[in-house]
GROMACS .gro file of C-alpha atoms in nm:
model
  204
    1ALA     CA    1   0.021   0.004   0.014
    2TYR     CA    2   0.121   0.366  -0.167
    3ALA     CA    3  -0.012   0.722  -0.076
    4LEU     CA    4  -0.013   0.897  -0.452
    5LEU     CA    5  -0.008   1.265  -0.342
    6PRO     CA    6  -0.280   1.407  -0.353
    7ARG     CA    7  -0.424   1.134  -0.535
    8GLY     CA    8  -0.497   0.873  -0.283
    9ILE     CA    9  -0.393   0.545  -0.179
   10PHE     CA   10  -0.335   0.259  -0.351
   11VAL     CA   11  -0.247  -0.090  -0.357
   12LYS     CA   12  -0.051  -0.328  -0.591
   13ASP     CA   13   0.073  -0.702  -0.535
   14ALA     CA   14   0.470  -0.707  -0.399
   15ASN     CA   15   0.592  -0.891  -0.690
   16GLY     CA   16   0.530  -0.577  -0.909
   17THR     CA   17   0.240  -0.792  -1.118
   18GLY     CA   18  -0.105  -0.682  -1.094
   19ALA     CA   19  -0.269  -0.387  -1.140
   20GLU     CA   20  -0.254  -0.092  -0.949
   21GLN     CA   21  -0.608  -0.043  -0.706
   22GLU     CA   22  -0.733   0.282  -0.598
   23LEU     CA   23  -0.844   0.245  -0.252
   24LEU     CA   24  -0.861   0.559  -0.149
   25ASP     CA   25  -0.961   0.896  -0.413
   26SER     CA   26  -0.876   1.167  -0.105
   27PRO     CA   27  -0.537   1.249   0.025
   28GLY     CA   28  -0.393   0.975   0.313
   29ILE     CA   29  -0.123   0.828   0.479
   30PRO     CA   30  -0.104   0.454   0.518
   31LEU     CA   31   0.059   0.301   0.778
   32SER     CA   32  -0.045  -0.005   0.844
   33TRP     CA   33  -0.232  -0.383   0.744
   34SER     CA   34  -0.395  -0.598   0.986
   35PRO     CA   35  -0.265  -0.966   1.026
   36ASP     CA   36  -0.615  -1.095   0.799
   37GLY     CA   37  -0.493  -0.830   0.479
   38ARG     CA   38  -0.827  -0.662   0.537
   39GLN     CA   39  -0.838  -0.309   0.645
   40ILE     CA   40  -0.547  -0.073   0.628
   41LEU     CA   41  -0.511   0.206   0.885
   42PHE     CA   42  -0.441   0.541   0.730
   43GLU     CA   43  -0.388   0.932   0.839
   44GLN     CA   44  -0.556   1.191   0.691
   45GLN     CA   45  -0.593   1.561   0.845
   46ASN     CA   46  -0.377   1.359   1.222
   47LYS     CA   47  -0.686   1.140   1.238
   48LEU     CA   48  -0.629   0.783   1.235
   49PHE     CA   49  -0.879   0.549   0.969
   50LEU     CA   50  -0.934   0.177   0.884
   51PHE     CA   51  -0.949   0.114   0.517
   52PRO     CA   52  -1.133  -0.211   0.487
   53VAL     CA   53  -1.039  -0.378   0.122
   54GLU     CA   54  -1.237  -0.559   0.001
   55GLY     CA   55  -1.582  -0.456  -0.018
   56GLY     CA   56  -1.617  -0.077  -0.084
   57LYS     CA   57  -1.690   0.054   0.257
   58ALA     CA   58  -1.628   0.327   0.390
   59PRO     CA   59  -1.314   0.407   0.582
   60ILE     CA   60  -1.397   0.394   0.982
   61PRO     CA   61  -1.300   0.654   1.212
   62LEU     CA   62  -1.054   0.489   1.490
   63GLY     CA   63  -1.183   0.722   1.688
   64ALA     CA   64  -0.848   0.813   1.937
   65ALA     CA   65  -0.760   1.130   2.122
   66GLY     CA   66  -0.547   1.442   1.936
   67ASP     CA   67  -0.367   1.445   1.659
   68THR     CA   68  -0.237   1.135   1.578
   69VAL     CA   69   0.017   0.980   1.316
   70ALA     CA   70   0.245   0.733   1.335
   71ALA     CA   71   0.028   0.420   1.364
   72ALA     CA   72   0.087   0.042   1.393
   73ILE     CA   73  -0.148  -0.252   1.465
   74SER     CA   74  -0.034  -0.528   1.649
   75PRO     CA   75   0.011  -0.878   1.522
   76ASP     CA   76  -0.305  -1.012   1.662
   77GLY     CA   77  -0.494  -0.767   1.487
   78LYS     CA   78  -0.665  -0.643   1.939
   79TYR     CA   79  -0.490  -0.250   1.958
   80PHE     CA   80  -0.335  -0.050   1.774
   81ALA     CA   81   0.002   0.156   1.850
   82PHE     CA   82  -0.076   0.510   1.794
   83THR     CA   83   0.119   0.869   1.830
   84SER     CA   84  -0.123   1.163   2.001
   85ARG     CA   85  -0.020   1.465   2.102
   86GLU     CA   86  -0.314   1.486   2.355
   87SER     CA   87  -0.141   1.634   2.674
   88GLY     CA   88   0.030   1.853   2.474
   89ARG     CA   89   0.355   1.691   2.371
   90GLU     CA   90   0.388   1.372   2.170
   91GLU     CA   91   0.333   1.006   2.337
   92VAL     CA   92   0.271   0.720   2.196
   93TYR     CA   93  -0.044   0.501   2.347
   94ILE     CA   94  -0.230   0.209   2.287
   95GLN     CA   95  -0.550   0.155   2.240
   96ALA     CA   96  -0.792  -0.144   2.099
   97MET     CA   97  -0.892  -0.204   1.840
   98PRO     CA   98  -1.310  -0.180   1.797
   99PRO     CA   99  -1.574  -0.241   1.915
  100GLY     CA  100  -1.331  -0.346   2.189
  101THR     CA  101  -1.283  -0.098   2.426
  102GLY     CA  102  -0.948   0.073   2.662
  103LYS     CA  103  -0.654   0.258   2.578
  104TRP     CA  104  -0.355   0.272   2.758
  105GLN     CA  105  -0.052   0.514   2.778
  106ILE     CA  106   0.262   0.298   2.682
  107SER     CA  107   0.624   0.609   2.720
  108ILE     CA  108   0.697   0.840   2.943
  109ASN     CA  109   0.917   1.100   2.907
  110SER     CA  110   0.778   1.137   2.472
  111GLY     CA  111   0.744   0.918   2.233
  112ALA     CA  112   0.702   0.920   1.848
  113TYR     CA  113   0.686   0.616   1.550
  114PRO     CA  114   0.592   0.223   1.733
  115ARG     CA  115   0.659  -0.021   1.566
  116TRP     CA  116   0.535  -0.365   1.694
  117ARG     CA  117   0.786  -0.707   1.778
  118LYS     CA  118   0.628  -0.979   1.571
  119ASP     CA  119   0.529  -1.127   1.878
  120GLY     CA  120   0.360  -0.858   1.995
  121LYS     CA  121   0.549  -0.857   2.364
  122GLU     CA  122   0.767  -0.523   2.261
  123LEU     CA  123   0.738  -0.220   2.118
  124PHE     CA  124   1.006   0.049   2.052
  125PHE     CA  125   0.933   0.380   1.962
  126LEU     CA  126   1.122   0.674   1.936
  127THR     CA  127   1.139   1.032   2.225
  128TYR     CA  128   1.188   1.326   2.124
  129ASP     CA  129   1.549   1.370   2.115
  130LEU     CA  130   1.594   1.077   1.927
  131LYS     CA  131   1.674   0.772   2.128
  132LEU     CA  132   1.556   0.404   1.984
  133MET     CA  133   1.300   0.280   2.351
  134ALA     CA  134   1.222  -0.066   2.377
  135VAL     CA  135   0.879  -0.172   2.662
  136ASP     CA  136   0.779  -0.508   2.665
  137ILE     CA  137   0.379  -0.610   2.649
  138GLN     CA  138   0.158  -0.849   2.749
  139ALA     CA  139  -0.187  -0.867   2.643
  140ALA     CA  140  -0.305  -1.136   2.783
  141GLN     CA  141  -0.656  -0.935   2.931
  142GLY     CA  142  -0.606  -0.560   2.813
  143ILE     CA  143  -0.257  -0.462   2.798
  144ALA     CA  144  -0.031  -0.419   3.066
  145ALA     CA  145   0.357  -0.245   3.036
  146GLY     CA  146   0.676  -0.213   3.158
  147VAL     CA  147   0.946   0.051   3.209
  148PRO     CA  148   1.016   0.167   2.894
  149HIS     CA  149   1.424   0.146   2.798
  150GLU     CA  150   1.670   0.286   2.635
  151LEU     CA  151   1.859   0.049   2.361
  152PHE     CA  152   2.071   0.366   2.166
  153PRO     CA  153   2.043   0.729   2.078
  154MET     CA  154   1.941   0.709   1.623
  155GLU     CA  155   2.102   0.988   1.405
  156THR     CA  156   1.821   0.981   1.137
  157ALA     CA  157   1.879   1.216   0.870
  158SER     CA  158   1.497   1.294   0.985
  159VAL     CA  159   1.158   1.235   1.178
  160GLY     CA  160   0.890   1.091   1.041
  161THR     CA  161   0.658   0.712   0.988
  162LYS     CA  162   0.887   0.541   0.858
  163VAL     CA  163   1.217   0.617   0.955
  164TYR     CA  164   1.280   0.276   1.122
  165ASP     CA  165   1.207  -0.063   1.124
  166VAL     CA  166   1.275  -0.356   1.312
  167SER     CA  167   1.328  -0.695   1.213
  168SER     CA  168   1.059  -0.975   1.387
  169ASP     CA  169   1.272  -1.055   1.626
  170GLY     CA  170   1.353  -0.737   1.766
  171ARG     CA  171   1.706  -0.746   1.735
  172GLN     CA  172   1.788  -0.574   1.448
  173PHE     CA  173   1.695  -0.218   1.279
  174LEU     CA  174   1.667  -0.069   0.997
  175VAL     CA  175   1.746   0.308   1.013
  176LEU     CA  176   1.756   0.535   0.791
  177SER     CA  177   2.046   0.739   0.920
  178ALA     CA  178   2.174   1.134   0.867
  179ARG     CA  179   2.460   1.160   0.631
  180GLN     CA  180   2.770   1.210   0.748
  181ASN     CA  181   2.969   1.498   0.524
  182LYS     CA  182   3.369   1.406   0.579
  183GLU     CA  183   3.573   1.568   0.445
  184ASP     CA  184   3.795   1.469   0.179
  185ALA     CA  185   4.215   1.412   0.299
  186PRO     CA  186   4.465   1.668   0.173
  187ILE     CA  187   4.630   1.622  -0.181
  188THR     CA  188   4.888   1.656  -0.120
  189VAL     CA  189   5.137   1.752  -0.471
  190VAL     CA  190   5.547   1.660  -0.526
  191LEU     CA  191   5.668   1.890  -0.782
  192ASN     CA  192   6.053   1.709  -0.894
  193TRP     CA  193   6.009   1.461  -0.727
  194TRP     CA  194   6.249   1.297  -0.975
  195ALA     CA  195   6.481   1.483  -0.837
  196GLY     CA  196   6.505   1.306  -0.533
  197LEU     CA  197   6.481   0.972  -0.632
  198THR     CA  198   6.827   1.030  -0.835
  199ASN     CA  199   6.982   1.152  -0.487
  200SER     CA  200   6.874   0.870  -0.312
  201GLY     CA  201   6.961   0.640  -0.522
  202GLU     CA  202   7.359   0.785  -0.603
  203GLY     CA  203   7.636   0.507  -0.504
  204LYS     CA  204   7.378   0.232  -0.642
   0.00000   0.00000   0.00000
């Protein structure tokens, strides 16, 4: 799924075959597939919606409070993690997918751009000062979150929805890193270098 601004949201087979299919004919940013592939979570004007891929149904508003961006559906499809500014600064929350109820704040001192580990037992996010954090998640009955802990600082090229991603086991990260502008090493030009060879070779 991808956005073609300002046209809308489109889908196409990942192997490049098949026709491009238009899902939404107004600007929006696709963020996450549901595990069964039947719905896409997308953001439009800082609001979150679920879009049924089949059936031509209207988008379903998720009702998350505040300006919401950078969301991801949990691997079991029962919850979604998202960034909200409802407290006055960006924090990461987890909320039950409809028709479920319940919402839990996950980050403590700012957070954005959540990513799930494939088994749903760990959530990753970025702080305002670009530290990548991890937090243990238990979802037996509602959400029980551990204390977020820092993994490493990120030197990212920009802050955005797709600035990083995580492998299924949570051990490797793909990061859009800042380009390092290194100065070229100085060039030394030696003139009349053959004279030096001649002098050093005397007596040999």
